[in-house]
XYZ file of C-alpha atoms in Angstrom:
368
model
C 24.944 86.912 -0.830
C 25.268 83.756 1.256
C 28.587 82.946 -0.359
C 29.874 86.463 0.398
C 28.898 86.153 4.101
C 30.567 82.757 4.389
C 33.831 84.100 2.980
C 33.628 87.037 5.388
C 33.210 84.747 8.418
C 36.178 82.610 7.402
C 38.341 85.634 6.789
C 37.478 87.096 10.182
C 38.304 83.781 11.862
C 41.673 83.542 10.163
C 42.523 87.118 11.044
C 41.638 86.700 14.760
C 44.155 86.523 17.674
C 46.490 83.511 17.949
C 45.363 80.729 20.331
C 48.008 79.865 23.013
C 48.280 76.149 23.735
C 48.841 75.193 27.401
C 52.382 74.218 28.398
C 52.598 70.856 30.159
C 55.377 69.733 32.495
C 55.636 66.075 33.455
C 57.697 65.326 36.567
C 58.829 61.706 36.861
C 59.624 60.778 40.493
C 61.740 57.701 41.164
C 62.066 56.352 44.697
C 65.093 54.377 45.830
C 66.786 53.172 49.003
C 65.972 50.533 51.594
C 63.064 52.468 53.130
C 59.635 53.639 52.018
C 57.708 56.896 51.900
C 55.263 59.113 50.053
C 55.659 62.146 47.796
C 52.901 64.755 47.659
C 52.286 67.936 45.670
C 49.329 70.324 45.439
C 46.723 69.147 42.943
C 48.351 65.731 42.467
C 47.528 62.242 43.676
C 50.166 61.315 46.249
C 52.860 58.847 45.260
C 52.215 56.030 47.739
C 54.864 53.962 49.570
C 54.071 51.000 47.283
C 54.891 52.939 44.100
C 58.528 52.900 42.940
C 57.875 55.560 40.300
C 55.176 58.192 39.748
C 54.474 60.955 37.253
C 52.932 64.297 38.179
C 51.495 66.548 35.427
C 51.388 70.342 35.728
C 49.926 73.038 33.446
C 51.496 76.479 33.155
C 54.514 78.163 34.618
C 54.982 77.776 38.375
C 57.501 76.794 41.034
C 55.908 73.682 42.531
C 56.808 71.758 45.671
C 57.359 68.020 45.966
C 57.140 67.024 49.634
C 58.663 63.732 50.788
C 57.386 61.984 53.922
C 59.093 58.814 55.199
C 56.881 55.952 56.306
C 56.991 54.445 59.771
C 60.324 52.729 60.270
C 61.984 54.757 57.515
C 63.929 58.016 57.343
C 64.245 60.576 54.568
C 67.703 60.585 52.943
C 67.570 63.226 50.217
C 66.559 64.468 46.767
C 68.585 64.149 43.552
C 68.147 64.774 39.831
C 68.324 67.712 37.457
C 64.576 68.274 37.798
C 64.999 69.782 41.266
C 65.549 73.521 40.828
C 66.500 73.586 44.513
C 65.876 71.583 47.681
C 65.184 72.353 51.323
C 65.022 69.371 53.633
C 62.152 67.137 52.509
C 61.045 69.582 49.776
C 62.174 69.576 46.122
C 61.256 72.704 44.133
C 60.542 72.179 40.425
C 60.122 74.947 37.836
C 57.277 74.093 35.462
C 56.300 75.639 32.131
C 59.763 76.878 31.166
C 59.886 74.904 27.878
C 57.262 74.933 25.095
C 55.061 73.025 24.334
C 55.843 70.270 26.889
C 58.705 68.800 28.848
C 59.620 65.962 31.181
C 61.764 66.427 34.280
C 63.380 63.657 36.307
C 63.866 63.666 40.084
C 64.642 60.941 42.598
C 64.065 60.673 46.324
C 65.731 58.259 48.732
C 64.322 56.711 51.889
C 66.301 54.430 54.204
C 65.080 51.874 56.700
C 65.599 53.041 60.291
C 67.705 50.289 61.911
C 66.596 51.393 65.389
C 62.812 51.226 64.774
C 61.236 48.832 67.345
C 58.785 47.013 65.049
C 59.033 43.322 65.984
C 56.192 41.941 63.832
C 56.826 43.916 60.639
C 53.485 45.726 60.510
C 54.993 49.225 60.400
C 54.028 50.077 63.995
C 56.432 50.380 66.947
C 56.046 47.775 69.664
C 56.843 47.746 73.392
C 59.277 45.493 75.275
C 58.505 44.990 78.972
C 60.954 43.736 81.596
C 59.978 42.580 85.080
C 62.522 44.276 87.364
C 62.639 41.760 90.241
C 62.896 38.648 88.035
C 64.260 39.987 84.728
C 61.547 38.215 82.696
C 60.835 39.947 79.375
C 57.656 40.220 77.279
C 56.741 41.821 73.958
C 53.621 43.859 73.352
C 52.699 43.990 69.653
C 50.985 47.335 69.115
C 48.732 49.024 66.571
C 49.222 52.622 67.589
C 48.130 52.917 71.233
C 46.164 49.633 71.040
C 47.565 46.287 72.156
C 47.225 43.522 69.550
C 48.917 40.608 71.316
C 51.801 39.729 73.590
C 54.563 37.130 73.713
C 57.250 35.935 76.099
C 60.747 36.944 74.917
C 63.307 35.910 77.521
C 63.484 34.117 80.885
C 64.423 36.022 83.977
C 67.947 37.066 84.970
C 67.961 40.281 86.970
C 71.692 40.840 86.334
C 71.142 41.334 82.594
C 69.215 44.354 81.342
C 68.074 45.358 77.872
C 70.239 48.361 76.966
C 68.956 49.006 73.460
C 67.042 47.872 70.394
C 68.343 47.849 66.812
C 68.774 45.702 63.722
C 72.382 44.497 63.995
C 72.341 41.784 61.314
C 70.462 43.748 58.620
C 67.624 41.243 58.300
C 64.962 43.930 58.753
C 64.086 42.754 62.269
C 65.020 44.519 65.525
C 67.456 42.800 67.869
C 68.065 43.201 71.604
C 71.261 44.560 73.176
C 71.831 43.120 76.659
C 74.220 44.588 79.234
C 75.445 42.958 82.434
C 74.752 45.218 85.401
C 78.026 44.340 87.184
C 80.642 43.537 84.544
C 79.522 45.822 81.709
C 79.580 43.082 79.056
C 77.274 43.749 76.105
C 75.767 41.087 73.847
C 73.311 41.284 70.983
C 70.483 38.811 70.651
C 69.463 38.395 67.017
C 65.691 38.153 67.054
C 62.931 36.878 64.795
C 60.011 38.700 66.323
C 59.835 37.576 69.954
C 62.163 34.610 69.394
C 65.931 34.528 69.858
C 67.845 33.124 66.871
C 71.475 33.512 68.005
C 73.756 35.968 69.814
C 77.116 37.746 69.533
C 79.474 39.566 71.872
C 79.670 43.325 71.267
C 81.951 44.895 73.889
C 82.847 45.161 77.551
C 83.134 48.545 79.273
C 82.901 49.784 82.853
C 79.258 50.355 83.716
C 79.875 54.046 84.305
C 79.707 54.165 80.493
C 75.973 53.943 79.921
C 74.216 53.357 76.576
C 71.992 56.419 76.180
C 70.865 55.890 72.588
C 71.133 53.540 69.617
C 70.715 55.086 66.153
C 72.334 55.258 62.723
C 74.521 58.306 63.331
C 76.839 57.919 60.306
C 74.211 57.123 57.639
C 75.534 53.670 56.747
C 72.236 51.964 57.550
C 73.612 50.275 60.679
C 72.950 51.094 64.350
C 75.604 52.924 66.375
C 75.957 53.617 70.107
C 75.823 56.859 72.074
C 77.755 56.176 75.311
C 77.637 58.501 78.299
C 79.843 58.634 81.363
C 77.418 58.898 84.270
C 80.050 60.529 86.525
C 81.535 63.162 84.207
C 78.762 63.671 81.626
C 81.175 63.030 78.735
C 79.562 61.488 75.651
C 81.142 59.297 72.970
C 79.689 57.968 69.734
C 80.811 54.468 68.832
C 80.221 53.620 65.186
C 79.468 49.971 64.429
C 78.924 47.803 61.367
C 76.735 45.084 62.808
C 78.740 43.554 65.658
C 82.028 45.119 64.489
C 83.254 48.421 66.001
C 84.499 50.932 63.414
C 85.633 53.933 65.408
C 84.792 56.157 68.345
C 84.642 59.929 68.746
C 83.903 62.463 71.440
C 80.581 64.285 70.955
C 79.950 66.519 73.991
C 80.340 66.897 77.718
C 77.425 68.169 79.779
C 76.040 68.194 83.308
C 75.077 64.558 84.093
C 71.661 65.830 85.205
C 70.980 66.329 81.485
C 70.434 62.860 80.043
C 69.668 61.786 76.484
C 66.167 60.308 76.602
C 66.251 59.102 73.005
C 67.207 59.797 69.411
C 65.027 60.654 66.413
C 64.914 62.854 63.335
C 63.069 65.926 64.650
C 63.880 68.329 61.776
C 63.384 65.995 58.820
C 66.936 66.049 57.464
C 67.422 62.283 57.741
C 69.852 62.580 60.645
C 68.943 61.338 64.166
C 68.846 64.154 66.706
C 69.213 63.908 70.484
C 66.361 64.535 72.914
C 67.771 65.816 76.222
C 65.830 65.774 79.489
C 66.779 67.354 82.813
C 66.550 64.780 85.582
C 65.131 67.084 88.270
C 63.508 69.987 86.405
C 61.795 67.868 83.746
C 62.808 70.248 80.935
C 63.256 68.775 77.445
C 65.167 70.154 74.457
C 66.358 68.721 71.128
C 69.926 69.088 69.910
C 70.103 68.684 66.138
C 73.039 66.666 64.809
C 75.006 66.626 61.564
C 77.287 63.965 60.121
C 79.862 65.306 57.654
C 83.436 64.461 56.800
C 83.376 61.374 58.996
C 82.454 63.334 62.140
C 79.205 63.681 64.073
C 78.529 67.089 65.654
C 75.813 69.003 67.494
C 74.842 72.006 65.381
C 71.975 73.790 67.159
C 69.295 73.347 69.790
C 65.541 73.762 69.757
C 63.648 75.917 72.190
C 62.280 74.112 75.250
C 59.794 71.447 74.186
C 58.112 71.066 77.555
C 58.680 71.059 81.294
C 56.731 68.404 83.165
C 57.115 66.347 86.331
C 60.217 64.114 85.865
C 58.163 61.230 87.278
C 56.905 61.062 83.685
C 59.835 59.336 81.981
C 60.369 59.255 78.218
C 60.612 55.529 77.502
C 60.546 55.495 73.700
C 61.096 57.891 70.785
C 59.519 56.552 67.561
C 56.979 57.448 64.869
C 53.691 56.074 66.201
C 51.243 57.617 63.716
C 53.123 57.275 60.421
C 53.556 60.994 59.734
C 57.341 60.742 59.400
C 58.045 62.512 62.689
C 59.042 60.902 66.010
C 56.530 60.772 68.844
C 57.151 60.320 72.563
C 56.042 57.453 74.768
C 55.870 58.396 78.468
C 55.634 56.214 81.568
C 54.848 57.455 85.054
C 57.353 55.648 87.239
C 55.075 55.911 90.315
C 51.668 54.933 88.911
C 52.713 52.848 85.882
C 50.498 54.824 83.492
C 51.717 54.894 79.859
C 50.806 57.846 77.619
C 51.611 58.463 73.953
C 52.278 62.089 72.963
C 52.202 62.835 69.233
C 54.640 65.368 67.796
C 55.326 66.985 64.430
C 58.969 67.937 64.587
C 59.242 70.023 67.754
C 55.533 70.926 67.811
C 53.293 69.080 70.254
C 50.077 67.427 69.099
C 47.476 65.267 70.794
C 47.938 62.386 73.187
C 46.514 58.934 73.824
C 46.264 56.622 76.810
C 48.093 53.321 76.249
C 48.003 51.291 79.464
C 48.560 51.177 83.199
C 50.940 48.432 84.342
C 52.429 47.600 87.752
C 55.623 49.708 88.173
C 57.538 46.471 88.828
C 57.414 46.158 85.047
C 59.554 48.650 83.124
C 59.583 49.505 79.433
C 62.963 48.506 78.011
C 65.406 49.958 77.537
C 65.022 52.241 80.523
C 67.413 55.198 80.186
């Protein structure tokens, strides 16, 4: 009897429904480029900036998202690899569970170092350069977010020379200073090691009606370029550079001179620096998104109005202050000297933080 029951149990087990094994998909993510960043996906441990390669494991059939976020001082360049079913900006979509019983998919993501990021001590945080207007003396504030860590003297005083921009012109990973003579229009670059000058080079000489409104990598070659603006006509030119060497110049736009470019930054996460415009009397601000294709830079579309505040609050720096991969805005009240940091995610405003109050005789350089 016992033997009969045992045979019955085995027979029933063998005749039961088939057991479906789970389908696993392994996504291998390789990071390349001169910059750093993270990759995140729901249910996975984020791929940190220190990791050159990570593997995410998924069970079942889904369309999953891999989200790239550049670190401070870096910009997102793009996704590649057959593992991406499709991409949209910083997101790579991967189809999982479409092969049985398991599969491995390969994707790669590129981050580039932002050659215009003002980090003078290499800690991943933007710093502040101060210039005393009457004397021309220049100091560096090393920052940790809105908190001052230390300061250092950078340059002796000469009121005829002003800092017109900041960027890494010799590709050593350290920001340099672009100086412009207020009368003759000569421009020189000081190659810097932190707060210390190493050497210098001549860049160009133009009439001072051509004003440097922004320095950024507009043609994606990893080197800073110049946005020049005619203060009388409002015409704008982009001058592409490779270090100290000019490559070519193109017209970009012509607009009412009351609309000035307060800074450049990647506001839509496509790896391309966009232009933040500010109206000199109304205080309105709007972003024009840019595109570089076929050797030409163009303005493609504009955001809605970001804000409208008293123009006494000047935008003195556009940089990622909280490491979320999106540029933030540093404001200075030209009358009171108060400095405020306003955090942004793309074109969406976040919180703010008090930074300092400094005698208005000191300006944050470059002053647009």
